[in-house]
Tab-separated table of C-alpha atoms in Angstrom:
chain	number	residue	atom	x	y	z
N	546	MET	CA	96.836	106.017	95.587
N	547	ALA	CA	100.083	106.963	93.915
N	548	TYR	CA	103.481	106.697	95.548
N	549	LEU	CA	106.713	108.566	94.928
N	550	MET	CA	109.536	106.116	94.282
N	551	CYS	CA	112.455	107.204	96.434
N	552	TYR	CA	115.437	106.971	94.110
N	553	TRP	CA	116.672	110.385	95.110
N	554	LEU	CA	118.392	111.931	98.138
N	555	SER	CA	116.359	115.098	97.978
N	556	MET	CA	113.443	116.299	95.887
N	557	PHE	CA	115.292	119.526	95.265
N	558	TYR	CA	118.458	117.900	93.903
N	559	ALA	CA	116.970	114.942	92.070
N	560	GLU	CA	118.320	114.010	88.672
N	561	THR	CA	115.371	111.735	88.000
N	562	ILE	CA	112.006	111.435	89.681
N	563	ALA	CA	109.584	108.592	89.010
N	564	THR	CA	105.938	108.888	89.906
N	565	TRP	CA	103.998	105.699	90.501
N	566	ILE	CA	101.244	105.318	89.199
N	567	GLY	CA	100.883	106.853	85.740
N	568	LYS	CA	97.096	106.430	85.803
N	569	ASN	CA	97.052	109.192	88.438
N	570	ALA	CA	99.377	111.467	86.461
N	571	HIS	CA	96.923	114.375	86.497
N	572	LEU	CA	96.921	114.336	90.313
N	573	TRP	CA	100.699	114.406	90.485
N	574	ARG	CA	100.995	117.194	87.942
N	575	THR	CA	98.725	119.282	90.160
N	576	LEU	CA	100.799	118.532	93.253
N	577	LEU	CA	104.120	119.121	91.504
N	578	SER	CA	102.955	122.478	90.202
N	579	ASP	CA	103.275	123.773	93.777
N	580	THR	CA	106.900	122.646	94.131
N	581	CYS	CA	110.208	123.594	92.551
N	582	VAL	CA	110.487	120.248	90.755
N	583	ASP	CA	111.440	120.440	87.096
N	584	PRO	CA	108.548	118.689	85.235
N	585	SER	CA	110.984	117.430	82.595
N	586	LYS	CA	112.536	115.193	85.263
N	587	VAL	CA	109.276	113.442	86.067
N	588	SER	CA	108.462	110.036	84.580
N	589	PHE	CA	105.044	108.450	85.059
N	590	LEU	CA	105.274	104.704	85.549
N	591	PRO	CA	102.696	101.916	85.407
N	592	PRO	CA	101.321	100.174	88.508
N	593	MET	CA	103.544	97.350	89.688
N	594	VAL	CA	103.249	94.417	92.091
N	595	ASP	CA	106.012	92.286	93.559
N	596	THR	CA	104.446	89.075	92.307
N	597	ASP	CA	107.325	86.972	93.646
N	598	MET	CA	106.028	87.938	97.079
N	599	PHE	CA	102.262	87.808	96.476
N	600	MET	CA	102.130	84.806	94.159
N	601	ALA	CA	103.551	82.547	96.849
N	602	VAL	CA	100.064	82.527	98.381
N	603	ARG	CA	98.041	79.319	98.079
N	604	LYS	CA	94.373	79.314	98.998
N	605	ASP	CA	91.222	77.283	99.420
N	606	TYR	CA	88.520	77.841	96.785
N	607	SER	CA	85.953	75.386	98.136
N	608	GLU	CA	83.642	78.200	99.268
N	609	PRO	CA	83.573	81.999	98.938
N	610	ARG	CA	85.388	83.962	101.603
N	611	ILE	CA	85.263	87.739	101.299
N	612	MET	CA	88.140	90.161	101.874
N	613	VAL	CA	87.712	93.925	102.269
N	614	ASN	CA	90.522	96.429	102.838
N	615	GLY	CA	90.285	98.559	105.958
N	616	LYS	CA	93.552	100.482	105.687
N	617	LYS	CA	94.590	101.466	102.147
N	618	THR	CA	91.284	103.177	101.408
N	619	HIS	CA	89.274	106.247	102.297
N	620	ARG	CA	87.633	105.499	105.675
N	621	GLY	CA	84.122	106.289	104.483
N	622	ASN	CA	84.599	104.009	101.493
N	623	PHE	CA	85.719	101.143	103.699
N	624	LEU	CA	82.678	101.520	105.955
N	625	ARG	CA	80.359	101.692	102.956
N	626	THR	CA	81.801	98.503	101.475
N	627	LEU	CA	81.678	96.748	104.845
N	628	LYS	CA	78.018	97.606	105.376
N	629	ILE	CA	76.976	96.564	101.868
N	630	VAL	CA	78.810	93.245	102.155
N	631	CYS	CA	77.363	92.596	105.612
N	632	ASP	CA	73.795	93.416	104.559
N	633	CYS	CA	73.885	91.567	101.251
N	634	LEU	CA	75.886	88.472	102.159
N	635	PRO	CA	74.722	87.407	105.633
N	636	ASN	CA	76.061	83.865	105.275
N	637	CYS	CA	79.572	84.614	104.001
N	638	GLU	CA	82.641	84.619	106.175
N	639	MET	CA	84.542	87.887	105.812
N	640	MET	CA	88.057	89.141	106.488
N	641	VAL	CA	89.198	92.736	107.014
N	642	ILE	CA	92.811	93.313	106.050
N	643	GLY	CA	94.852	96.145	107.564
N	644	LEU	CA	92.957	96.521	110.863
N	645	ASP	CA	93.476	94.980	114.298
N	646	SER	CA	89.850	95.684	115.261
N	647	LEU	CA	86.769	97.175	113.645
N	648	PRO	CA	86.340	100.957	114.164
N	649	LYS	CA	83.644	102.490	116.365
N	650	GLU	CA	81.685	103.449	113.269
N	651	CYS	CA	80.952	99.742	112.824
N	652	GLU	CA	78.795	99.660	115.954
N	653	GLY	CA	75.458	98.178	115.036
N	654	ILE	CA	76.989	95.959	112.365
N	655	ASP	CA	77.056	92.287	113.260
N	656	ASP	CA	80.789	91.701	113.463
N	657	SER	CA	80.597	88.043	114.472
N	658	ARG	CA	81.379	87.022	110.895
N	659	PHE	CA	84.267	89.450	110.484
N	660	GLU	CA	87.870	88.674	111.286
N	661	PRO	CA	90.245	91.661	111.432
N	662	LEU	CA	93.561	90.336	110.150
N	663	GLY	CA	95.707	93.081	111.628
N	664	LEU	CA	97.998	95.840	110.387
N	665	LEU	CA	101.256	94.169	109.369
N	666	PRO	CA	104.614	95.148	107.845
N	667	TYR	CA	104.300	95.096	104.075
N	668	ASP	CA	106.359	91.942	103.568
N	669	CYS	CA	103.956	90.083	105.890
N	670	VAL	CA	100.793	91.198	104.079
N	671	PRO	CA	100.736	88.348	101.502
N	672	GLU	CA	100.273	85.869	104.320
N	673	ASN	CA	96.949	87.542	105.148
N	674	TYR	CA	95.818	87.089	101.560
N	675	ARG	CA	95.691	83.339	102.190
N	676	SER	CA	92.541	83.887	104.224
N	677	ALA	CA	89.979	84.525	101.471
N	678	ASN	CA	89.382	84.283	97.727
N	679	ILE	CA	87.030	87.141	96.743
N	680	TYR	CA	88.120	90.783	97.038
N	681	VAL	CA	85.307	93.342	97.274
N	682	ILE	CA	85.874	97.063	96.689
N	683	LEU	CA	82.717	99.076	95.991
N	684	PHE	CA	83.738	102.725	96.135
N	685	ASP	CA	82.226	105.598	94.186
N	686	SER	CA	84.563	108.451	95.153
N	687	HIS	CA	87.815	109.514	96.839
N	688	GLU	CA	89.965	106.801	95.295
N	689	GLY	CA	92.520	106.676	92.504
N	690	PHE	CA	94.027	103.581	90.942
N	691	SER	CA	93.431	100.577	93.222
N	692	LEU	CA	96.835	99.012	93.767
N	693	SER	CA	95.325	96.813	96.490
N	694	THR	CA	93.141	95.198	93.812
N	695	LEU	CA	96.262	94.272	91.837
N	696	GLU	CA	97.760	92.750	94.993
N	697	ALA	CA	94.604	90.730	95.593
N	698	MET	CA	94.553	89.514	91.981
N	699	ALA	CA	98.239	88.581	92.239
N	700	SER	CA	97.230	86.480	95.236
N	701	GLY	CA	94.634	84.608	93.198
N	702	TYR	CA	91.519	86.539	94.189
N	703	VAL	CA	88.447	87.142	92.091
N	704	SER	CA	87.811	90.880	92.388
N	705	LEU	CA	84.321	92.390	92.637
N	706	VAL	CA	84.637	96.131	92.067
N	707	SER	CA	82.369	99.098	91.519
N	708	ARG	CA	82.206	100.628	88.062
N	709	PHE	CA	84.004	103.671	89.528
N	710	ILE	CA	86.987	101.530	90.567
N	711	ALA	CA	87.037	99.636	87.270
N	712	GLY	CA	87.101	102.962	85.421
N	713	ASN	CA	90.039	104.220	87.481
N	714	MET	CA	92.178	101.242	86.529
N	715	ASP	CA	93.866	100.437	83.229
N	716	ASN	CA	91.704	98.981	80.466
N	717	GLY	CA	91.650	95.205	80.677
N	718	ILE	CA	92.396	94.766	84.387
N	719	ILE	CA	88.791	94.214	85.415
N	720	VAL	CA	86.849	92.891	82.448
N	721	ASP	CA	83.431	91.748	83.609
N	722	GLY	CA	83.645	87.962	83.692
N	723	PRO	CA	87.120	87.001	82.430
N	724	THR	CA	89.201	88.870	85.030
N	725	GLY	CA	86.723	89.854	87.739
N	726	PHE	CA	83.275	91.387	88.024
N	727	VAL	CA	82.005	94.956	87.793
N	728	ILE	CA	79.259	95.366	90.391
N	729	ASP	CA	76.502	97.893	89.672
N	730	ASP	CA	74.173	97.353	92.640
N	731	GLU	CA	73.477	95.153	95.643
N	732	ASP	CA	71.501	92.595	93.647
N	733	ASP	CA	74.464	92.263	91.312
N	734	LEU	CA	76.750	91.576	94.284
N	735	ILE	CA	74.416	88.925	95.698
N	736	HIS	CA	73.995	87.213	92.337
N	737	THR	CA	77.736	87.142	91.608
N	738	VAL	CA	78.739	85.709	94.980
N	739	GLN	CA	75.929	83.161	94.811
N	740	MET	CA	77.090	82.073	91.358
N	741	LEU	CA	80.677	81.671	92.580
N	742	SER	CA	79.523	79.761	95.667
N	743	GLU	CA	77.758	77.248	93.433
N	744	LYS	CA	80.772	76.863	91.162
N	745	PRO	CA	83.952	76.566	93.254
N	746	ALA	CA	85.877	75.310	90.216
N	747	GLU	CA	84.943	78.528	88.398
N	748	LEU	CA	86.016	80.580	91.407
N	749	GLU	CA	89.417	78.902	91.318
N	750	ARG	CA	89.732	79.222	87.537
N	751	LEU	CA	89.032	82.961	87.596
N	752	GLY	CA	91.436	83.445	90.502
N	753	LEU	CA	94.224	81.760	88.556
N	754	ILE	CA	93.464	83.855	85.462
N	755	ALA	CA	93.670	87.019	87.563
N	756	ARG	CA	96.996	85.924	89.018
N	757	ARG	CA	98.409	85.167	85.564
N	758	LEU	CA	97.284	88.576	84.231
N	759	ILE	CA	99.162	90.420	86.972
N	760	GLU	CA	102.270	88.293	86.504
N	761	GLU	CA	102.336	88.914	82.757
N	762	GLN	CA	101.478	92.631	82.723
N	763	TYR	CA	102.080	94.220	86.142
N	764	SER	CA	104.917	92.289	87.806
N	765	LEU	CA	108.125	94.090	88.711
N	766	ASN	CA	110.007	91.838	86.311
N	767	HIS	CA	107.703	92.751	83.402
N	768	CYS	CA	107.871	96.478	84.155
N	769	PHE	CA	111.659	96.510	84.587
N	770	HIS	CA	112.042	95.052	81.100
N	771	SER	CA	109.300	97.126	79.479
N	772	HIS	CA	110.101	100.676	80.599
N	773	GLY	CA	113.240	102.571	79.738
N	774	PHE	CA	113.231	104.416	83.054
N	775	PHE	CA	114.632	101.400	84.886
N	776	GLY	CA	117.382	100.894	82.351
N	777	GLU	CA	118.376	104.527	82.826
N	778	LEU	CA	118.638	103.980	86.576
N	779	GLY	CA	121.052	101.128	85.989
N	780	GLY	CA	123.119	103.074	83.488
N	781	GLY	CA	121.464	101.455	80.464
């Protein structure tokens, strides 16, 4: 999902408008075509994560613990991911971030292994990321760039994503193996989690690589120094 960065008092009187995230530029161009915004004032920026906030997280890698996102996603996609994870990984402990309780649509799913971590103010969210070490997002529609995946990686997670999600992100964020895993089917999910459960040192190593990638390429500090837009905001 893209977000408008609010550096202006009013859309109609803005001198500069930044649209976050550039990967979803085609969506924003469509939306802006129905407004009176001057397209020449629109800058498309890269995805960014406040790594100073998320990288403070320290976690246990001794065994796989799964995190799924129940808030910053299309509802049907969340339920699909939840069901697949529950069916395929019956012995894994799982967390659901962004929900205080599981929705009614989850009736019939064994929720004894799920812990809803609650809907928190944004600056409290990193604390919830302490709870697990594998982030699973297996959507095939209705999603743009997955900023939540960047947040999870910044927190030292190994991300397991569908090919659809991997394709919607920048090249090099999820490279199968070095920075996460692209999951094609349920057998692939089972095999990957089993492999990581047998190699906790590998789980930790990949989590640290993911965290370093986000720090070096998608942190606020990196983006502020790499894109002229921010210099313009500060008068050069």
